[in-house]
Amino acid sequence: MNFPPFPIHRPRRLRARGAIRGLIQENNLMISDLIWPIFVTEGSQPESIDSMDGVYCLPINQAVEAASRAIDWGLRAIAIFPRVTPELKTSGCEEAWNPNNLVNRTTRAIRKAVSDQIEIMLDVALDPYNADGHDGLFRNGEVINDATLECLEKQALSHAESGASILGPSEMMDGRIGRIRAVLESNGYPDVIIFSYSAKYNSAFYGPFREAIGTEQLLRGSKASYQLDASNSDEALRMVQRDIMEGADAVIIKPGLPYLDLCQRVSREVQIPTFAYQVSGEYAMIKAASKRGWINGEQAVMESLLAFKRAGCRGILTYFAPFVAQWMQGIEN
Ligand code: PBG
């Protein structure tokens, strides 16, 4: 790149006014870029989450209302996570593929109310249902891969049957995408989309989420034997490549901002639709600092979301989605 010297070249000309800045913007955040993760509960009242100010676990009827509101705001997708009652958590994780489990019932209720106006994404992983808190079956102190795959097949099928249009396998077992793709294909769900959490790191930023779904207390040991190590980036590229070969339609990088390098590498080098998950700990940090008046929350959120667009992400899963929707419509929170 060659530019003439000052004063022929005065870059500030293009920054002088809002109108000209808007005209030359390289990236834009649109509400339709966002996927809104919502939590649901068996209870009949919304339940707060200590570490996630402004986020609630919603009873099913309120989750349906949230989905309708999301559509009115222009959001195109939600992801549903369950706070499963402790009695339903077992070491066999059977509740994960119960056709009447919390997420399946919520999905059916939302589909009934709003049909296919919104994409509904469900996680494929055992942790909300696991008495051991892990994403896979935990036997003799280890998370075992191949037996977990059979659970994931059943779980994925039950979610497709309930009306989920996107599945998000997030448990980092080997071979899962191929097995889930095959089960969908052979049971009449060839069009169900897989957003694979290909690059899911072993991260401290998941803390508030684990409080929200009640796995924090149960978890024995760490998830380091299946989630990626923060030291690595080539390994994430290999996981993305592998998941594409097994049938993933898009991939997710998780967490978000601490792994922005991966967002850029994957979207540039692999050219598959790449999404980032701005996870619970990222949400909590921005909320906590803005609540104390240490940063401007709205600006910090918009800036962080634009960073993902700049890095090449097609979209972002973020708990800020409903706030962003309201800011964009000029509604005060
Ligand atoms: C696990 C799962 C996690 C999140 C969603 N599903 C992470 C974990 O507990 O290891 C975290 C999302 C967040 O922190 O917002 N299946």
GROMACS .gro file of N, CA and C in nm, residues 60-145:
model
  258
   60ILE      N    1  -4.108  -2.217   3.070
   60ILE     CA    2  -4.132  -2.238   2.927
   60ILE      C    3  -4.221  -2.130   2.865
   61ASN      N    4  -4.331  -2.095   2.933
   61ASN     CA    5  -4.420  -1.996   2.870
   61ASN      C    6  -4.350  -1.862   2.847
   62GLN      N    7  -4.259  -1.826   2.937
   62GLN     CA    8  -4.186  -1.700   2.917
   62GLN      C    9  -4.077  -1.713   2.810
   63ALA      N   10  -4.026  -1.834   2.793
   63ALA     CA   11  -3.930  -1.856   2.685
   63ALA      C   12  -4.000  -1.839   2.550
   64VAL      N   13  -4.124  -1.883   2.544
   64VAL     CA   14  -4.203  -1.865   2.420
   64VAL      C   15  -4.222  -1.716   2.393
   65GLU      N   16  -4.255  -1.642   2.499
   65GLU     CA   17  -4.272  -1.497   2.482
   65GLU      C   18  -4.140  -1.432   2.439
   66ALA      N   19  -4.031  -1.479   2.498
   66ALA     CA   20  -3.900  -1.423   2.461
   66ALA      C   21  -3.871  -1.448   2.313
   67ALA      N   22  -3.907  -1.566   2.266
   67ALA     CA   23  -3.883  -1.598   2.125
   67ALA      C   24  -3.966  -1.506   2.035
   68SER      N   25  -4.091  -1.480   2.074
   68SER     CA   26  -4.174  -1.390   1.992
   68SER      C   27  -4.116  -1.249   1.991
   69ARG      N   28  -4.071  -1.206   2.109
   69ARG     CA   29  -4.009  -1.072   2.116
   69ARG      C   30  -3.884  -1.068   2.029
   70ALA      N   31  -3.806  -1.174   2.035
   70ALA     CA   32  -3.684  -1.180   1.956
   70ALA      C   33  -3.716  -1.161   1.808
   71ILE      N   34  -3.822  -1.226   1.762
   71ILE     CA   35  -3.861  -1.214   1.622
   71ILE      C   36  -3.899  -1.069   1.590
   72ASP      N   37  -3.976  -1.007   1.680
   72ASP     CA   38  -4.016  -0.867   1.658
   72ASP      C   39  -3.894  -0.776   1.649
   73TRP      N   40  -3.792  -0.809   1.727
   73TRP     CA   41  -3.671  -0.726   1.726
   73TRP      C   42  -3.583  -0.752   1.603
   74GLY      N   43  -3.611  -0.857   1.530
   74GLY     CA   44  -3.528  -0.888   1.414
   74GLY      C   45  -3.421  -0.992   1.440
   75LEU      N   46  -3.424  -1.052   1.560
   75LEU     CA   47  -3.328  -1.160   1.586
   75LEU      C   48  -3.373  -1.284   1.508
   76ARG      N   49  -3.276  -1.359   1.456
   76ARG     CA   50  -3.311  -1.472   1.371
   76ARG      C   51  -3.288  -1.606   1.437
   77ALA      N   52  -3.224  -1.606   1.554
   77ALA     CA   53  -3.191  -1.735   1.613
   77ALA      C   54  -3.177  -1.726   1.765
   78ILE      N   55  -3.223  -1.832   1.832
   78ILE     CA   56  -3.200  -1.845   1.975
   78ILE      C   57  -3.134  -1.981   2.000
   79ALA      N   58  -3.063  -1.989   2.111
   79ALA     CA   59  -3.007  -2.118   2.155
   79ALA      C   60  -3.063  -2.141   2.295
   80ILE      N   61  -3.112  -2.260   2.321
   80ILE     CA   62  -3.179  -2.286   2.449
   80ILE      C   63  -3.096  -2.379   2.537
   81PHE      N   64  -3.072  -2.336   2.661
   81PHE     CA   65  -2.997  -2.418   2.758
   81PHE      C   66  -3.084  -2.443   2.881
   82PRO      N   67  -3.083  -2.566   2.933
   82PRO     CA   68  -3.170  -2.598   3.046
   82PRO      C   69  -3.102  -2.595   3.182
   83ARG      N   70  -3.174  -2.544   3.282
   83ARG     CA   71  -3.134  -2.564   3.422
   83ARG      C   72  -3.216  -2.684   3.469
   84VAL      N   73  -3.152  -2.799   3.462
   84VAL     CA   74  -3.221  -2.925   3.491
   84VAL      C   75  -3.228  -2.946   3.642
   85THR      N   76  -3.345  -2.988   3.692
   85THR     CA   77  -3.357  -3.012   3.836
   85THR      C   78  -3.262  -3.124   3.878
   86PRO      N   79  -3.197  -3.108   3.996
   86PRO     CA   80  -3.094  -3.203   4.038
   86PRO      C   81  -3.139  -3.349   4.036
   87GLU      N   82  -3.266  -3.377   4.067
   87GLU     CA   83  -3.313  -3.517   4.070
   87GLU      C   84  -3.307  -3.583   3.933
   88LEU      N   85  -3.311  -3.502   3.828
   88LEU     CA   86  -3.310  -3.560   3.693
   88LEU      C   87  -3.169  -3.582   3.639
   89LYS      N   88  -3.069  -3.540   3.717
   89LYS     CA   89  -2.931  -3.560   3.673
   89LYS      C   90  -2.883  -3.697   3.719
   90THR      N   91  -2.836  -3.776   3.624
   90THR     CA   92  -2.789  -3.911   3.657
   90THR      C   93  -2.652  -3.933   3.593
   91SER      N   94  -2.583  -4.039   3.635
   91SER     CA   95  -2.453  -4.062   3.571
   91SER      C   96  -2.471  -4.128   3.434
   92GLY      N   97  -2.592  -4.176   3.402
   92GLY     CA   98  -2.620  -4.228   3.267
   92GLY      C   99  -2.675  -4.120   3.175
   93CYS      N  100  -2.709  -4.005   3.229
   93CYS     CA  101  -2.755  -3.888   3.152
   93CYS      C  102  -2.881  -3.914   3.068
   94GLU      N  103  -2.964  -4.007   3.112
   94GLU     CA  104  -3.080  -4.046   3.030
   94GLU      C  105  -3.175  -3.931   2.996
   95GLU      N  106  -3.181  -3.833   3.084
   95GLU     CA  107  -3.271  -3.720   3.059
   95GLU      C  108  -3.235  -3.644   2.929
   96ALA      N  109  -3.110  -3.658   2.887
   96ALA     CA  110  -3.064  -3.583   2.767
   96ALA      C  111  -3.145  -3.618   2.643
   97TRP      N  112  -3.194  -3.742   2.635
   97TRP     CA  113  -3.270  -3.779   2.514
   97TRP      C  114  -3.416  -3.812   2.546
   98ASN      N  115  -3.461  -3.769   2.663
   98ASN     CA  116  -3.604  -3.781   2.695
   98ASN      C  117  -3.680  -3.686   2.600
   99PRO      N  118  -3.775  -3.740   2.521
   99PRO     CA  119  -3.847  -3.654   2.427
   99PRO      C  120  -3.919  -3.540   2.499
  100ASN      N  121  -3.947  -3.561   2.628
  100ASN     CA  122  -4.017  -3.457   2.705
  100ASN      C  123  -3.926  -3.382   2.799
  101ASN      N  124  -3.798  -3.381   2.772
  101ASN     CA  125  -3.711  -3.303   2.860
  101ASN      C  126  -3.735  -3.153   2.839
  102LEU      N  127  -3.674  -3.074   2.926
  102LEU     CA  128  -3.704  -2.931   2.928
  102LEU      C  129  -3.678  -2.862   2.795
  103VAL      N  130  -3.565  -2.886   2.732
  103VAL     CA  131  -3.538  -2.816   2.605
  103VAL      C  132  -3.628  -2.867   2.492
  104ASN      N  133  -3.661  -2.996   2.493
  104ASN     CA  134  -3.749  -3.047   2.388
  104ASN      C  135  -3.891  -2.991   2.402
  105ARG      N  136  -3.937  -2.982   2.527
  105ARG     CA  137  -4.071  -2.923   2.547
  105ARG      C  138  -4.070  -2.775   2.509
  106THR      N  139  -3.963  -2.705   2.546
  106THR     CA  140  -3.955  -2.562   2.513
  106THR      C  141  -3.954  -2.544   2.362
  107THR      N  142  -3.875  -2.627   2.295
  107THR     CA  143  -3.865  -2.615   2.150
  107THR      C  144  -4.001  -2.637   2.084
  108ARG      N  145  -4.071  -2.741   2.128
  108ARG     CA  146  -4.203  -2.767   2.069
  108ARG      C  147  -4.298  -2.650   2.095
  109ALA      N  148  -4.293  -2.594   2.215
  109ALA     CA  149  -4.383  -2.482   2.249
  109ALA      C  150  -4.351  -2.359   2.163
  110ILE      N  151  -4.222  -2.335   2.140
  110ILE     CA  152  -4.185  -2.219   2.058
  110ILE      C  153  -4.226  -2.243   1.913
  111ARG      N  154  -4.201  -2.363   1.863
  111ARG     CA  155  -4.240  -2.394   1.724
  111ARG      C  156  -4.389  -2.378   1.704
  112LYS      N  157  -4.465  -2.422   1.807
  112LYS     CA  158  -4.611  -2.412   1.796
  112LYS      C  159  -4.653  -2.265   1.787
  113ALA      N  160  -4.585  -2.181   1.863
  113ALA     CA  161  -4.624  -2.040   1.869
  113ALA      C  162  -4.575  -1.959   1.749
  114VAL      N  163  -4.456  -1.987   1.702
  114VAL     CA  164  -4.398  -1.899   1.598
  114VAL      C  165  -4.353  -1.974   1.474
  115SER      N  166  -4.386  -2.101   1.467
  115SER     CA  167  -4.351  -2.183   1.349
  115SER      C  168  -4.201  -2.171   1.319
  116ASP      N  169  -4.167  -2.150   1.191
  116ASP     CA  170  -4.024  -2.150   1.159
  116ASP      C  171  -3.970  -2.009   1.137
  117GLN      N  172  -4.029  -1.912   1.207
  117GLN     CA  173  -3.981  -1.774   1.194
  117GLN      C  174  -3.847  -1.752   1.260
  118ILE      N  175  -3.804  -1.847   1.339
  118ILE     CA  176  -3.676  -1.829   1.409
  118ILE      C  177  -3.601  -1.962   1.409
  119GLU      N  178  -3.470  -1.954   1.401
  119GLU     CA  179  -3.389  -2.075   1.412
  119GLU      C  180  -3.376  -2.111   1.560
  120ILE      N  181  -3.397  -2.238   1.590
  120ILE     CA  182  -3.379  -2.283   1.727
  120ILE      C  183  -3.260  -2.378   1.732
  121MET      N  184  -3.161  -2.335   1.810
  121MET     CA  185  -3.039  -2.415   1.822
  121MET      C  186  -3.036  -2.483   1.958
  122LEU      N  187  -3.008  -2.613   1.958
  122LEU     CA  188  -2.993  -2.686   2.084
  122LEU      C  189  -2.853  -2.747   2.093
  123ASP      N  190  -2.799  -2.738   2.212
  123ASP     CA  191  -2.668  -2.796   2.240
  123ASP      C  192  -2.676  -2.948   2.241
  124VAL      N  193  -2.575  -3.011   2.184
  124VAL     CA  194  -2.563  -3.156   2.202
  124VAL      C  195  -2.444  -3.179   2.294
  125ALA      N  196  -2.473  -3.211   2.419
  125ALA     CA  197  -2.371  -3.235   2.522
  125ALA      C  198  -2.445  -3.284   2.644
  126LEU      N  199  -2.377  -3.360   2.728
  126LEU     CA  200  -2.449  -3.423   2.839
  126LEU      C  201  -2.445  -3.344   2.970
  127ASP      N  202  -2.365  -3.238   2.977
  127ASP     CA  203  -2.341  -3.174   3.107
  127ASP      C  204  -2.465  -3.127   3.184
  128PRO      N  205  -2.569  -3.074   3.119
  128PRO     CA  206  -2.682  -3.031   3.203
  128PRO      C  207  -2.755  -3.148   3.269
  129TYR      N  208  -2.732  -3.269   3.217
  129TYR     CA  209  -2.806  -3.388   3.262
  129TYR      C  210  -2.720  -3.483   3.343
  130ASN      N  211  -2.592  -3.449   3.356
  130ASN     CA  212  -2.495  -3.542   3.412
  130ASN      C  213  -2.472  -3.520   3.561
  131ALA      N  214  -2.492  -3.624   3.641
  131ALA     CA  215  -2.468  -3.614   3.785
  131ALA      C  216  -2.321  -3.583   3.813
  132ASP      N  217  -2.235  -3.608   3.713
  132ASP     CA  218  -2.091  -3.583   3.732
  132ASP      C  219  -2.047  -3.449   3.671
  133GLY      N  220  -2.141  -3.379   3.610
  133GLY     CA  221  -2.112  -3.245   3.560
  133GLY      C  222  -2.032  -3.238   3.431
  134HIS      N  223  -1.990  -3.354   3.380
  134HIS     CA  224  -1.908  -3.353   3.258
  134HIS      C  225  -1.994  -3.358   3.132
  135ASP      N  226  -1.928  -3.326   3.019
  135ASP     CA  227  -1.999  -3.324   2.891
  135ASP      C  228  -2.019  -3.464   2.833
  136GLY      N  229  -1.943  -3.559   2.886
  136GLY     CA  230  -1.955  -3.698   2.841
  136GLY      C  231  -1.970  -3.788   2.961
  137LEU      N  232  -1.991  -3.917   2.936
  137LEU     CA  233  -2.006  -4.013   3.046
  137LEU      C  234  -1.877  -4.021   3.125
  138PHE      N  235  -1.889  -4.024   3.257
  138PHE     CA  236  -1.772  -4.022   3.345
  138PHE      C  237  -1.764  -4.157   3.415
  139ARG      N  238  -1.659  -4.232   3.382
  139ARG     CA  239  -1.645  -4.366   3.440
  139ARG      C  240  -1.502  -4.385   3.493
  140ASN      N  241  -1.490  -4.430   3.616
  140ASN     CA  242  -1.359  -4.452   3.678
  140ASN      C  243  -1.266  -4.332   3.662
  141GLY      N  244  -1.320  -4.215   3.688
  141GLY     CA  245  -1.236  -4.096   3.686
  141GLY      C  246  -1.202  -4.043   3.547
  142GLU      N  247  -1.268  -4.101   3.444
  142GLU     CA  248  -1.238  -4.053   3.309
  142GLU      C  249  -1.364  -4.026   3.229
  143VAL      N  250  -1.356  -3.926   3.141
  143VAL     CA  251  -1.466  -3.902   3.048
  143VAL      C  252  -1.444  -3.992   2.928
  144ILE      N  253  -1.538  -4.085   2.906
  144ILE     CA  254  -1.514  -4.187   2.804
  144ILE      C  255  -1.581  -4.147   2.672
  145ASN      N  256  -1.507  -4.165   2.566
  145ASN     CA  257  -1.548  -4.112   2.436
  145ASN      C  258  -1.657  -4.195   2.368
   0.00000   0.00000   0.00000
